[in-house]
XYZ file of C-alpha atoms in Angstrom:
576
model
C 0.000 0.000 0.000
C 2.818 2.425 1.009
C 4.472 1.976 -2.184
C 1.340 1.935 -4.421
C 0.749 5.710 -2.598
C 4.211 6.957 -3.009
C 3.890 5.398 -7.059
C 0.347 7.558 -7.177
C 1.995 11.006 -5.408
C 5.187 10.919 -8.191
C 2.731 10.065 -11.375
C 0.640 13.111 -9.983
C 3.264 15.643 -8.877
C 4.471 14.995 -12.563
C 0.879 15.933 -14.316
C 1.068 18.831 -11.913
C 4.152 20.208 -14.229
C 1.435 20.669 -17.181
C 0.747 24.053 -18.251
C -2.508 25.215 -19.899
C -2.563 26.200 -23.641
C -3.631 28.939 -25.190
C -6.083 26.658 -27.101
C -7.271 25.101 -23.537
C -7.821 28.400 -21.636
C -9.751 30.291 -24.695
C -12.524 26.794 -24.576
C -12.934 26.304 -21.268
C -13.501 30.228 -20.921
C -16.188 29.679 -23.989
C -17.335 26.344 -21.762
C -18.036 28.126 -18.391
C -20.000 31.209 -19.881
C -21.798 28.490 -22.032
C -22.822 26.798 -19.005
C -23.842 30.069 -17.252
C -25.769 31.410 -20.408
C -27.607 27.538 -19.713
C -28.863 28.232 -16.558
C -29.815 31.913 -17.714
C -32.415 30.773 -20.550
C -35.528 32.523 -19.164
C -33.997 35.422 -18.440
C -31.813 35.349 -22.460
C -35.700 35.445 -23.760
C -36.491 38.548 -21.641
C -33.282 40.170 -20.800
C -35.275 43.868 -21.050
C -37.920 43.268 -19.014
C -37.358 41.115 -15.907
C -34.341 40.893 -13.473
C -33.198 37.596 -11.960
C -33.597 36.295 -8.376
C -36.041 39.443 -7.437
C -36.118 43.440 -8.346
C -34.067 44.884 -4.621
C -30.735 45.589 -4.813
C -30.800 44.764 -8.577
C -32.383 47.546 -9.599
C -30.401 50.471 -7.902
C -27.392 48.409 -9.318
C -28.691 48.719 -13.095
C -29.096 52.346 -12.444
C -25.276 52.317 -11.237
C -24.019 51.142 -14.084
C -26.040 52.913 -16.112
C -24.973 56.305 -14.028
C -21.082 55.318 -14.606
C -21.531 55.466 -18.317
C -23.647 58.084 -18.540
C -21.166 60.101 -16.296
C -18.531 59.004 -17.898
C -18.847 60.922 -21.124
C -21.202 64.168 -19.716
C -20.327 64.509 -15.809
C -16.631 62.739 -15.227
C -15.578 65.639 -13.193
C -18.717 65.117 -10.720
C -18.377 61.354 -11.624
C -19.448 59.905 -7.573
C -22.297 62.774 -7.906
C -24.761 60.485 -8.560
C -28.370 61.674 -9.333
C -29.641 60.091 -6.404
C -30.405 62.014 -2.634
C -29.891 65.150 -3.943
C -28.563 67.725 -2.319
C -26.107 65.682 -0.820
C -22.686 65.213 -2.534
C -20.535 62.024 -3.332
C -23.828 59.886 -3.401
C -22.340 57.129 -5.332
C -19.629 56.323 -2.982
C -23.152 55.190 -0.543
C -23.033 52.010 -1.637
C -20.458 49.437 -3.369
C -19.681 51.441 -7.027
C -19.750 48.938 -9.361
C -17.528 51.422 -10.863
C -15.662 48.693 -12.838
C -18.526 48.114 -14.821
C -18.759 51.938 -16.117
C -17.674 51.472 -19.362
C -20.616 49.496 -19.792
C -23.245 51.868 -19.320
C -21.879 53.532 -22.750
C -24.195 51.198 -24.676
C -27.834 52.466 -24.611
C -29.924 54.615 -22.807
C -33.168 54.323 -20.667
C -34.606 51.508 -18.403
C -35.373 49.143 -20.613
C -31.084 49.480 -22.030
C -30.218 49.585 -17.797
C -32.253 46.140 -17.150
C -30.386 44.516 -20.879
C -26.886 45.809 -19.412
C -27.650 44.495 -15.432
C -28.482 40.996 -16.853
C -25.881 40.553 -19.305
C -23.422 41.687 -16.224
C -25.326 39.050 -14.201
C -23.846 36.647 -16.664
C -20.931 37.337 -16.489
C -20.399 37.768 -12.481
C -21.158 33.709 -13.248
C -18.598 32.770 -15.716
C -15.626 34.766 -14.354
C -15.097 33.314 -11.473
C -15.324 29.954 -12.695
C -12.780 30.941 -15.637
C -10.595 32.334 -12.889
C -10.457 29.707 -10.492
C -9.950 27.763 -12.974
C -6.605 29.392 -14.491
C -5.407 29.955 -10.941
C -5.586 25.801 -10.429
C -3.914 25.272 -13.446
C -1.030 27.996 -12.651
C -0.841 26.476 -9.515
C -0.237 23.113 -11.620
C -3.073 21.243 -11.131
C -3.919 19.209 -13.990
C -7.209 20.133 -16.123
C -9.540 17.752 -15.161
C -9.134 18.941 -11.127
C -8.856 22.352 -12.737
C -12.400 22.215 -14.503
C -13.822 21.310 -10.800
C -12.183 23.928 -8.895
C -13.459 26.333 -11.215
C -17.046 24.078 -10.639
C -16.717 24.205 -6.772
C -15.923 28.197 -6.733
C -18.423 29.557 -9.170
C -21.280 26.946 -7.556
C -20.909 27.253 -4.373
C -24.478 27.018 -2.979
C -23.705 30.530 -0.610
C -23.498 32.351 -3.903
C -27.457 31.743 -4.871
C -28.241 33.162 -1.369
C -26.597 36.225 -2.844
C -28.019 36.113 -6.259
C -29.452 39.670 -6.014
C -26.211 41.296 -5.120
C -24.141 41.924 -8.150
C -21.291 43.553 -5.980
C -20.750 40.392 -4.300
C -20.697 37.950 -7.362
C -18.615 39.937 -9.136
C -15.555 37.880 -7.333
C -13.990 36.665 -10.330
C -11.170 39.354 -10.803
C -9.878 37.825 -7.715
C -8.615 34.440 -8.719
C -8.285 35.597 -12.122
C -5.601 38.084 -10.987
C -3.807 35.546 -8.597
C -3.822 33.500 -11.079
C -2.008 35.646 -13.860
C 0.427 36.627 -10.605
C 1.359 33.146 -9.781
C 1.661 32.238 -13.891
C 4.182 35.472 -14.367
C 6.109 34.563 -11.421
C 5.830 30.938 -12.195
C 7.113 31.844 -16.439
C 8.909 34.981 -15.563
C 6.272 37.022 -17.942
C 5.965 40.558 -17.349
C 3.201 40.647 -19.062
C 1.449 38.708 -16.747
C 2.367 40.236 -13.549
C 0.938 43.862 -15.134
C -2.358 41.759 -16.436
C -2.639 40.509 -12.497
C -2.818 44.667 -11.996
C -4.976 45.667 -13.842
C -7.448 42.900 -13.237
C -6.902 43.279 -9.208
C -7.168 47.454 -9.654
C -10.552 46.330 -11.784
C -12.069 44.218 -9.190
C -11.689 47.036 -6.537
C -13.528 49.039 -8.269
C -16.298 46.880 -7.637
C -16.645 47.912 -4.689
C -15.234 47.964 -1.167
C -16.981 45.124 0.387
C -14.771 42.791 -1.062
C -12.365 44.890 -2.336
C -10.487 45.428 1.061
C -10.366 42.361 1.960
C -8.752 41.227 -1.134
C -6.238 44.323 -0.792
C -5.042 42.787 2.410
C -4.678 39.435 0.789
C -2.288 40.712 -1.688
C -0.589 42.496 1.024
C -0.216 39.120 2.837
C 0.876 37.048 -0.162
C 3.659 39.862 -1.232
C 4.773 39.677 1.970
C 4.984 35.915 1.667
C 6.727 35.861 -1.863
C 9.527 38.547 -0.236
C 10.083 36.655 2.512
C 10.539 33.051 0.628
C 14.502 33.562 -0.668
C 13.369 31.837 -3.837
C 9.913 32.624 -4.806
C 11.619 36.576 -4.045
C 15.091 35.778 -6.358
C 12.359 34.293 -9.519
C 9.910 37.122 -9.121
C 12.451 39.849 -9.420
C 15.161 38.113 -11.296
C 15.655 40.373 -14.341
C 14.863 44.167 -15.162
C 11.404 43.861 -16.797
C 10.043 41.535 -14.107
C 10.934 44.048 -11.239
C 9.880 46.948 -13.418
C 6.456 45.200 -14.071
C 6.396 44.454 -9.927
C 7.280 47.400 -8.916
C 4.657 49.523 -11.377
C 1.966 46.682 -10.641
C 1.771 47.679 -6.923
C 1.595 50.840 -7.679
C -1.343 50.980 -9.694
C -3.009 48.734 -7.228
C -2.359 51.226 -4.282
C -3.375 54.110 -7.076
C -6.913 52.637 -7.936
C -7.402 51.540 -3.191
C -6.608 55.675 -2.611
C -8.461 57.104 -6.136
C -11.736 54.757 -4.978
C -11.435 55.204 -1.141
C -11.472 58.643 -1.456
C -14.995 59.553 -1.489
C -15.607 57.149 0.743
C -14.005 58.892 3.194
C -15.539 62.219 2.408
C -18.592 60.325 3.198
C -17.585 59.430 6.523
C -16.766 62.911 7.131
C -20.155 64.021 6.335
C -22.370 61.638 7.663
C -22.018 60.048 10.802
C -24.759 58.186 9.867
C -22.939 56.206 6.896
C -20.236 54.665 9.800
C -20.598 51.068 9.824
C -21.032 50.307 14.196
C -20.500 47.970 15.918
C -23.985 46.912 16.796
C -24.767 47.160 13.060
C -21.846 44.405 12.293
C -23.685 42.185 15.529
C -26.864 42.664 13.510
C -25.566 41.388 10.396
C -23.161 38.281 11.947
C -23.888 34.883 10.909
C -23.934 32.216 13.682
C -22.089 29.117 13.255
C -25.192 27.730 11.778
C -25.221 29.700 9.283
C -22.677 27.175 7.594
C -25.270 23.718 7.479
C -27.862 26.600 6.089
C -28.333 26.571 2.454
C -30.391 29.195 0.326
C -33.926 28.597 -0.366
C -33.653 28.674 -3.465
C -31.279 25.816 -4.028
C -33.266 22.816 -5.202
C -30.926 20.257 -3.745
C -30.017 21.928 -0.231
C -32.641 24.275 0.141
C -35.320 21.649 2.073
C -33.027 19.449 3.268
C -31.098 22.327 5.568
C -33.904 24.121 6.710
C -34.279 22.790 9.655
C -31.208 24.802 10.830
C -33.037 28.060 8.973
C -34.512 28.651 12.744
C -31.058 29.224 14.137
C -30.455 31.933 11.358
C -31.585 35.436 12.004
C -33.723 37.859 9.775
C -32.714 36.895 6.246
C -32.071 33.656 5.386
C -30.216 34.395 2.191
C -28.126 36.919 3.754
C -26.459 34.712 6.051
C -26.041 31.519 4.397
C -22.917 30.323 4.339
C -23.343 26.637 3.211
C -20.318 25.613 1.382
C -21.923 22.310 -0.507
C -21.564 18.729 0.689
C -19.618 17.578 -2.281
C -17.253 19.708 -2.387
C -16.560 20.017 1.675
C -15.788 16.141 1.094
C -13.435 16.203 -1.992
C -11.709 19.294 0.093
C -11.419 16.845 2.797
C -9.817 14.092 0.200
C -7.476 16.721 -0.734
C -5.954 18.063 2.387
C -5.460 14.309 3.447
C -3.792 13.004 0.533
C -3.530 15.727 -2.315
C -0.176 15.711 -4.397
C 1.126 18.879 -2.762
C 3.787 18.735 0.093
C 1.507 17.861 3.665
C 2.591 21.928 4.991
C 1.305 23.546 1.824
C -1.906 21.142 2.099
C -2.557 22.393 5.536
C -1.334 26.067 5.129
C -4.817 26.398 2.413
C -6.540 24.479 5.053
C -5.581 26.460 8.058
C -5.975 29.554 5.480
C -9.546 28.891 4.842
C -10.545 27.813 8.131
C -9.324 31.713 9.393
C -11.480 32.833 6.363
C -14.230 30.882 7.546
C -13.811 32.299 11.152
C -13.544 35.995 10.176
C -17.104 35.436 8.381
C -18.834 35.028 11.651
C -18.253 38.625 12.239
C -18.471 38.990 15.926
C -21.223 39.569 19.102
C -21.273 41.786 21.853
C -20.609 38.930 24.167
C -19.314 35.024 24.976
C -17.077 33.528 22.854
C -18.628 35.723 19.733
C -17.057 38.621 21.252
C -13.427 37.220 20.895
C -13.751 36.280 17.172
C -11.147 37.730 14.827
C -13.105 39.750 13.103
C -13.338 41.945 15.759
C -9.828 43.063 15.964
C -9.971 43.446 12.089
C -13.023 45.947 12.671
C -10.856 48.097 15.133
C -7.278 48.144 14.024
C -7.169 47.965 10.191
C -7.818 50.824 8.162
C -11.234 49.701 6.095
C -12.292 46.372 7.308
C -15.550 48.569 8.491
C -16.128 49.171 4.696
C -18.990 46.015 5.425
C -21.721 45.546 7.531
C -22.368 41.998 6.376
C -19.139 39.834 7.401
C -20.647 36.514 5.812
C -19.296 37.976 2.701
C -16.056 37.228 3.319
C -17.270 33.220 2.492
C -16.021 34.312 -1.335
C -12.147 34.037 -0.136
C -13.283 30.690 1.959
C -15.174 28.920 -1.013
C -12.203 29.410 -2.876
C -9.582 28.077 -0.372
C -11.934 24.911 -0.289
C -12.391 24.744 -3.997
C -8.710 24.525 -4.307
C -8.682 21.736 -1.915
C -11.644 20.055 -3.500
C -9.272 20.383 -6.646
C -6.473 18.244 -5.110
C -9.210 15.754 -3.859
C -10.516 15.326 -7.699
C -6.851 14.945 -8.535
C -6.130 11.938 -6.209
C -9.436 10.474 -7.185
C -8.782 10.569 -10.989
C -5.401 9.291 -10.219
C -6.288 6.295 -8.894
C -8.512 5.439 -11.615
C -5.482 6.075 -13.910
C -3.004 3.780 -11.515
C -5.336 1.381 -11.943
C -5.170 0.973 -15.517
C -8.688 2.810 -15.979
C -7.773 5.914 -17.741
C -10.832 6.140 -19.569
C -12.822 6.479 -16.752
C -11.220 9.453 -15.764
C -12.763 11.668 -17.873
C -16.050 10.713 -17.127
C -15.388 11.014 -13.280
C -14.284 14.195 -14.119
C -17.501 15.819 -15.825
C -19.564 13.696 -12.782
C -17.958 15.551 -9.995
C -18.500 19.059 -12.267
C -22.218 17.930 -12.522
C -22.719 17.218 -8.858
C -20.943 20.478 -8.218
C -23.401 22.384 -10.096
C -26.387 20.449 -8.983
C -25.661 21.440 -5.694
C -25.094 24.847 -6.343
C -27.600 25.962 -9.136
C -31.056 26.341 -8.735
C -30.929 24.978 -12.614
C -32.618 27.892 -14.326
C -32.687 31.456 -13.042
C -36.010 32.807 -11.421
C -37.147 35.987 -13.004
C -39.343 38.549 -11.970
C -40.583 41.362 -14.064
C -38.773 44.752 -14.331
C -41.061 47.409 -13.123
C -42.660 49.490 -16.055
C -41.916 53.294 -15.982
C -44.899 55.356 -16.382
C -42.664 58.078 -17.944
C -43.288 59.141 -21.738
C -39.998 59.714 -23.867
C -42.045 63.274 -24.601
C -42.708 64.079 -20.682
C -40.041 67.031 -20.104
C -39.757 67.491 -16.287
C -37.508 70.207 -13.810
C -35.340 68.750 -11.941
C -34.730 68.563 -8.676
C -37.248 66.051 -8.492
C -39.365 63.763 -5.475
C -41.045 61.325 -6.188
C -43.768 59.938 -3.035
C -44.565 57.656 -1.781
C -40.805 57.422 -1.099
C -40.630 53.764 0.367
C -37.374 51.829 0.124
C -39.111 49.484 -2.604
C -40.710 52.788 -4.613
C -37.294 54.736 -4.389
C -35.551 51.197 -6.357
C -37.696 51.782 -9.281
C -37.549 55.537 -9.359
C -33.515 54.993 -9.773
C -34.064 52.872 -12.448
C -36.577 55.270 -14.080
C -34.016 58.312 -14.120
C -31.411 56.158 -16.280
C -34.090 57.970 -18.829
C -32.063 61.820 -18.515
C -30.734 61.199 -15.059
C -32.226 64.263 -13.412
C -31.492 65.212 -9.683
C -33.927 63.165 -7.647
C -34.240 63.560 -3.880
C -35.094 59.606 -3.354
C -32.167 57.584 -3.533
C -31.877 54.120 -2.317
C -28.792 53.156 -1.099
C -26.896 50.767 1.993
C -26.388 54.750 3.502
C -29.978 56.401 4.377
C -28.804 59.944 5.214
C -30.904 61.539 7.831
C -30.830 64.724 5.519
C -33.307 62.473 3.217
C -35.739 61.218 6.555
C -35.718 64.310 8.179
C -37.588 66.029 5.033
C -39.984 63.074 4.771
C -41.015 63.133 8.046
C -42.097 67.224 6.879
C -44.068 66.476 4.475
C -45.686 63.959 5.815
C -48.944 65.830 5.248
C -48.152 66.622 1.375
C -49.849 68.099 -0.468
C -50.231 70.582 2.248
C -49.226 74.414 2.478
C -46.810 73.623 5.038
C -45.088 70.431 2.891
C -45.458 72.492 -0.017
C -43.653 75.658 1.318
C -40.476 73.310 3.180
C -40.266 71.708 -0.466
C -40.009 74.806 -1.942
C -37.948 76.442 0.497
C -35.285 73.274 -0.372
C -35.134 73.864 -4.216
C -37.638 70.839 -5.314
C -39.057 72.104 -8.549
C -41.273 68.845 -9.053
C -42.911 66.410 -6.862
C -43.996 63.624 -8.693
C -47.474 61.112 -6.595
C -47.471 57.624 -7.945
C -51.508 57.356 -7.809
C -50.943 53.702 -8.137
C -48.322 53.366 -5.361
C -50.197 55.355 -3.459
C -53.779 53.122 -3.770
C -51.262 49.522 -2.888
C -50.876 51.134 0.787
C -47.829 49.607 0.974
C -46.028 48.749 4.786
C -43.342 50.817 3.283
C -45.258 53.558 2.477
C -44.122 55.981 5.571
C -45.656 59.091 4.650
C -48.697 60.879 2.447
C -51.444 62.039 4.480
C -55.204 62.413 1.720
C -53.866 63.826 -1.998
C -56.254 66.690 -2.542
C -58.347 66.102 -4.839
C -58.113 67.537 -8.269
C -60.142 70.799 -8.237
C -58.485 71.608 -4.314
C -56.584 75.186 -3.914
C -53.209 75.625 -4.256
C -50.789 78.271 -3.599
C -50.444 80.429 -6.646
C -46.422 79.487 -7.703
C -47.891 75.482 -7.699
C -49.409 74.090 -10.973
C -50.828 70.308 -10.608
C -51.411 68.071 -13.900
C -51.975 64.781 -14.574
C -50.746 62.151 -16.991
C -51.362 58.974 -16.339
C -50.996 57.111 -12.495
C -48.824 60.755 -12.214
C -50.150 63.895 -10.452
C -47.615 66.348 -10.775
C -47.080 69.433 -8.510
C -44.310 72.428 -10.499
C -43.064 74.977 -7.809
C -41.957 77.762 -9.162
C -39.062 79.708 -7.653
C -40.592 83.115 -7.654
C -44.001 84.253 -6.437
C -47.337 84.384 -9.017
């Protein structure tokens, strides 16, 4: 047995030496965003009029990209002055940018363009980090067939469908894919590669900060790794070019960290209210539970693990952190008896156990209150950038996708010792299936975009409210200004400035003198009543006392028409 073992480790440390092709990497890119086009089928047939997984958080984030593009060419110099919350300044920077996605926005105009661009992104946040943790298996020398299921495990990995409306979040792929070309230009000596690894890391923190800083201090660990290994250190700086390419790398890493963080930071300054607190990261902690909890919506997991839902706090999906059955078992396979040396094996183990740790966040009390994430909240600069620490399960599903990797690896290489090499393959595409079974709810759910009740004709003065301004009401009316972008007071955003409450809690009995007058008095020059809204008597709907009827008196600088579900009230600046 012992020399049977020692016969499989050499045969698979030497298909570790293989190195992708150019041929390779371009079909199994094609081959993952097949596979995620697959699973996106209802939504390809209606990709302007619904939005997958529900119409929250994806809707402001269609109006963010739309607002990048749309700034970028007509308002770069007040480019995180969003349209949204107006007065206030640097409203972009309220939320996670999606900045990276900017150049995007270019193509189109209007809702119906917005919802087209947010699901075609949606795609993609699927494919890339498949692609990605793919490339970084096979740079770390992993043969293809483990390669194709690491890339499997990572992009499945039932957490991500509890986060299937949060594009900020599933856009993780730029960080394996920039490890990945890293590890290959350090591995080949290419330049190239290590300024490719740049850009694609300075790209994916422009997603956003959520996972952007904790991705900033990975790097920050792993250079300090590489400089402190004597020979990893004498490869990666050997010649001229590759110390060149090193040096101007970091740089524009540390250049896009300080360009983005900056109006984050005015934020702070502003609004006290936008500074992530303690009790709001106690709030939004998993429990340990949170891990045998998968997402409703998985069809495999979903029923089996709800049982433990009742140990899970407010939202389910939020706090799932369920890392899959098949692949926690081929991870197990491959920190016992994967091809790499036993202290690299556990090093990724230990590794992603510490990731797993930190996503608990921490409580106010017990053995919660000595978690790890605590000290991260109150010593490094930016770990406060998230309320929601179960996020940081995107750098511990890829620790135990590598790990599942190297447990495919010994498995297909015992098939092959055993003289059954042409089972291999078909082991290979099994394991991928059950990864995705596990981790797909098949098909994405749709739901339909919300129809603006704006003509391309209606011409109307900015700034602009819109009531009833509910959290729900205030997603569509961002996706309804990707028509001209005017200034809107509503905004929707993870910041709620006070500035915004305060002025609803004034007009509470609108259309009244009173409302009328503060409105005025702030520079509104159009208040837009959603008739329709209005009649649903939402539980969100927080303010409106009766809307005067039609023929009622107003003051003589308001005019009130009608189009539609619309009434809509024009203050002029100057008296009648």
């Amino acid at each position: 047995m012992q020399s049977r073992h020692s016969g499989l480790t050499s045969q698979t440390h030497t298909a570790f030496r293989e190195t992708p092709s150019l041929k390779e990497v371009v079909l199994v890119g094609l081959g993952y965003l097949w596979l995620s086009v697959d699973q996106a089928i209802p939504l390809l047939r209606k990709l302007g009029d619904v939005f997958p997984g529900g119409i929250g958080d994806p809707l402001p984030q269609a109006w963010q990209i739309a607002w990048g593009g749309h700034a970028l060419v007509n308002r770069l110099g007040s480019y995180w002055d969003a349209n949204q919350y107006w007065p206030l300044h640097d409203t972009l920077a309220f939320s996670d940018s999606l900045s990276g996605y900017a150049p995007l926005g270019l193509i189109g105009t209007g809702p119906h363009a917005a919802t087209i661009r947010y699901n075609l992104t949606y795609i993609i946040a699927w494919a890339l980090p498949a692609f990605g943790a793919y490339l970084l298996a096979r740079m770390l020398s992993m043969p293809l067939g483990p390669s194709l299921v690491v890339g499997v495990a990572y992009c499945y990995a039932p957490w991500r469908l509890g986060q299937a409306g949060h594009l900020h979040v599933l856009s993780e792929g730029g960080i394996p894919l920039s490890l990945a070309l890293f590890i290959g230009g350090v591995r080949f000596e290419r330049w190239k590669l290590i300024l490719a690894g740049s850009v694609v890391a300075a790209w994916q923190i422009t997603i956003g900060f959520s996972l952007g800083v904790p991705f900033l201090y990975l790097l920050f660990v792993l250079a300090a790794t590489t400089l402190a290994v004597p020979s990893i250190r004498r490869t990666a700086l050997r010649t001229p070019a590759m110390r060149r390419s090193t040096i101007l790398g970091a740089m524009l890493v540390c250049l896009a960290a300080t360009t983005f963080s900056l109006p984050y930071m005015r934020v702070l300054q502003t609004l006290p209210e936008a500074q992530r607190s303690a009790a709001m990261v106690y709030r939004w902690s998993p429990p340990a539970s949170s891990f045998l909890v998968a997402s409703d919506k998985n069809l495999l997991w979903g029923g089996p693990t709800s049982r433990f839902a009742g140990a899970v706090p407010n939202t389910r999906d939020e706090r799932s952190l369920f890392p899959g059955v098949v692949a926690i078992l081929l991870a197990a396979v491959g920190m016992g008896w994967g091809a790499w040396a036993r202290r690299r094996r556990f090093a990724l183990a230990g590794s992603t156990a510490f990731c797993a740790l930190l996503s608990l966040g921490f409580g106010p009390s017990g053995w919660r209150s000595l978690l790890p994430y605590r000290v991260a909240f109150s010593v490094f600069p930016g770990w406060d950038a998230s309320r929601t620490p179960g996020r940081l399960t995107a750098l511990t599903s890829l620790g135990i996708a590598l790990l599942a990797g190297l447990g495919a690896s010994v498995l297909l290489s015992r098939l092959l010792s055993r003289h059954r090499g042409a089972l291999a393959p078909v082991l290979a595409v099994l394991l991928c299936v059950l990864l995705v079974a596990e981790g797909t709810p098949i098909q994405v759910p749709t739901v339909p975009s919300p129809r603006s009740p704006f003509s391309n004709s209606m011409r109307l003065e900015g700034p602009i409210l819109e009531l009833p301004a509910s959290q729900g009401n205030n997603r569509s009316y961002l996706l309804w200004s990707t028509q001209a972008f005017p200034n809107l007071v509503n905004g929707r955003s993870s910041v709620e400035p006070r500035y915004f409450n305060t002025m609803l809690q004034g007009i509470r009995k609108f259309p009244s003198l009173d409302a009328l007058t503060l409105l005025r008095r702030k520079g509104v020059r159009t208040v837009l009543v959603h008739r329709d809204a209005v009649r649903a008597k939402s539980p969100e709907v927080r303010l409106l006392g009766p809307v005067l009827p039609t023929g009622a008196s107003l003051p003589p600088w308001v005019s009130r028409s009608r189009s539609g579900e619309l009434d809509i009230y024009r203050m002029s600046q100057h008296s009648k």
